[in-house]
PDB file of C-alpha atoms in Angstrom:
ATOM      1  CA  MET A  18      24.793 -53.188  23.020  1.00  0.00           C
ATOM      2  CA  ASN A  19      26.688 -52.209  19.482  1.00  0.00           C
ATOM      3  CA  PHE A  20      26.230 -48.113  18.247  1.00  0.00           C
ATOM      4  CA  LYS A  21      24.302 -49.345  14.999  1.00  0.00           C
ATOM      5  CA  SER A  22      20.957 -50.496  17.080  1.00  0.00           C
ATOM      6  CA  ILE A  23      21.261 -47.886  19.694  1.00  0.00           C
ATOM      7  CA  LYS A  24      21.220 -45.585  16.273  1.00  0.00           C
ATOM      8  CA  ALA A  25      18.478 -47.563  14.591  1.00  0.00           C
ATOM      9  CA  LYS A  26      16.029 -47.194  17.864  1.00  0.00           C
ATOM     10  CA  ILE A  27      16.747 -43.376  18.451  1.00  0.00           C
ATOM     11  CA  MET A  28      16.057 -42.917  14.554  1.00  0.00           C
ATOM     12  CA  VAL A  29      12.742 -45.338  15.104  1.00  0.00           C
ATOM     13  CA  LEU A  30      11.797 -43.432  17.933  1.00  0.00           C
ATOM     14  CA  ILE A  31      12.224 -40.028  16.198  1.00  0.00           C
ATOM     15  CA  LEU A  32       9.711 -41.281  13.496  1.00  0.00           C
ATOM     16  CA  CYS A  33       7.199 -42.399  15.829  1.00  0.00           C
ATOM     17  CA  ILE A  34       7.281 -39.339  17.208  1.00  0.00           C
ATOM     18  CA  ALA A  35       7.179 -37.283  14.362  1.00  0.00           C
ATOM     19  CA  ILE A  36       4.218 -39.449  13.031  1.00  0.00           C
ATOM     20  CA  LEU A  37       2.107 -40.078  15.869  1.00  0.00           C
ATOM     21  CA  PRO A  38       0.674 -36.640  15.974  1.00  0.00           C
ATOM     22  CA  THR A  39      -0.052 -36.860  11.564  1.00  0.00           C
ATOM     23  CA  ALA A  40      -1.766 -40.180  12.408  1.00  0.00           C
ATOM     24  CA  ILE A  41      -3.670 -39.003  15.262  1.00  0.00           C
ATOM     25  CA  VAL A  42      -5.244 -35.737  13.400  1.00  0.00           C
ATOM     26  CA  SER A  43      -5.948 -37.959  10.195  1.00  0.00           C
ATOM     27  CA  ILE A  44      -7.903 -40.319  12.395  1.00  0.00           C
ATOM     28  CA  TYR A  45      -9.737 -37.352  14.218  1.00  0.00           C
ATOM     29  CA  MET A  46     -10.297 -35.884  10.733  1.00  0.00           C
ATOM     30  CA  GLY A  47     -11.464 -39.081   9.606  1.00  0.00           C
ATOM     31  CA  THR A  48     -13.841 -40.294  12.660  1.00  0.00           C
ATOM     32  CA  LYS A  49     -15.400 -36.371  12.576  1.00  0.00           C
ATOM     33  CA  VAL A  50     -16.353 -36.951   8.829  1.00  0.00           C
ATOM     34  CA  TYR A  51     -17.356 -40.174   9.348  1.00  0.00           C
ATOM     35  CA  VAL A  52     -19.611 -39.252  12.461  1.00  0.00           C
ATOM     36  CA  ASP A  53     -20.811 -35.719  10.631  1.00  0.00           C
ATOM     37  CA  LYS A  54     -22.593 -38.021   7.732  1.00  0.00           C
ATOM     38  CA  VAL A  55     -23.679 -40.892   9.825  1.00  0.00           C
ATOM     39  CA  LYS A  56     -25.826 -37.768  11.473  1.00  0.00           C
ATOM     40  CA  GLU A  57     -26.901 -36.259   8.171  1.00  0.00           C
ATOM     41  CA  VAL A  58     -28.228 -39.801   7.561  1.00  0.00           C
ATOM     42  CA  TYR A  59     -29.746 -41.062  10.484  1.00  0.00           C
ATOM     43  CA  TRP A  60     -30.987 -37.753  11.855  1.00  0.00           C
ATOM     44  CA  VAL A  61     -32.760 -35.902   8.660  1.00  0.00           C
TER      45      VAL A  61
END
């Protein structure tokens, strides 16, 4: 196990932790907008 691979794994982990909430929020918002549009189309 060399130091570079450990450092790279830590960087990837930090990146994933940083990106994950943003990804979840964007997926949630996208789904919410899509559901609202579908409701408008089918419920009116």
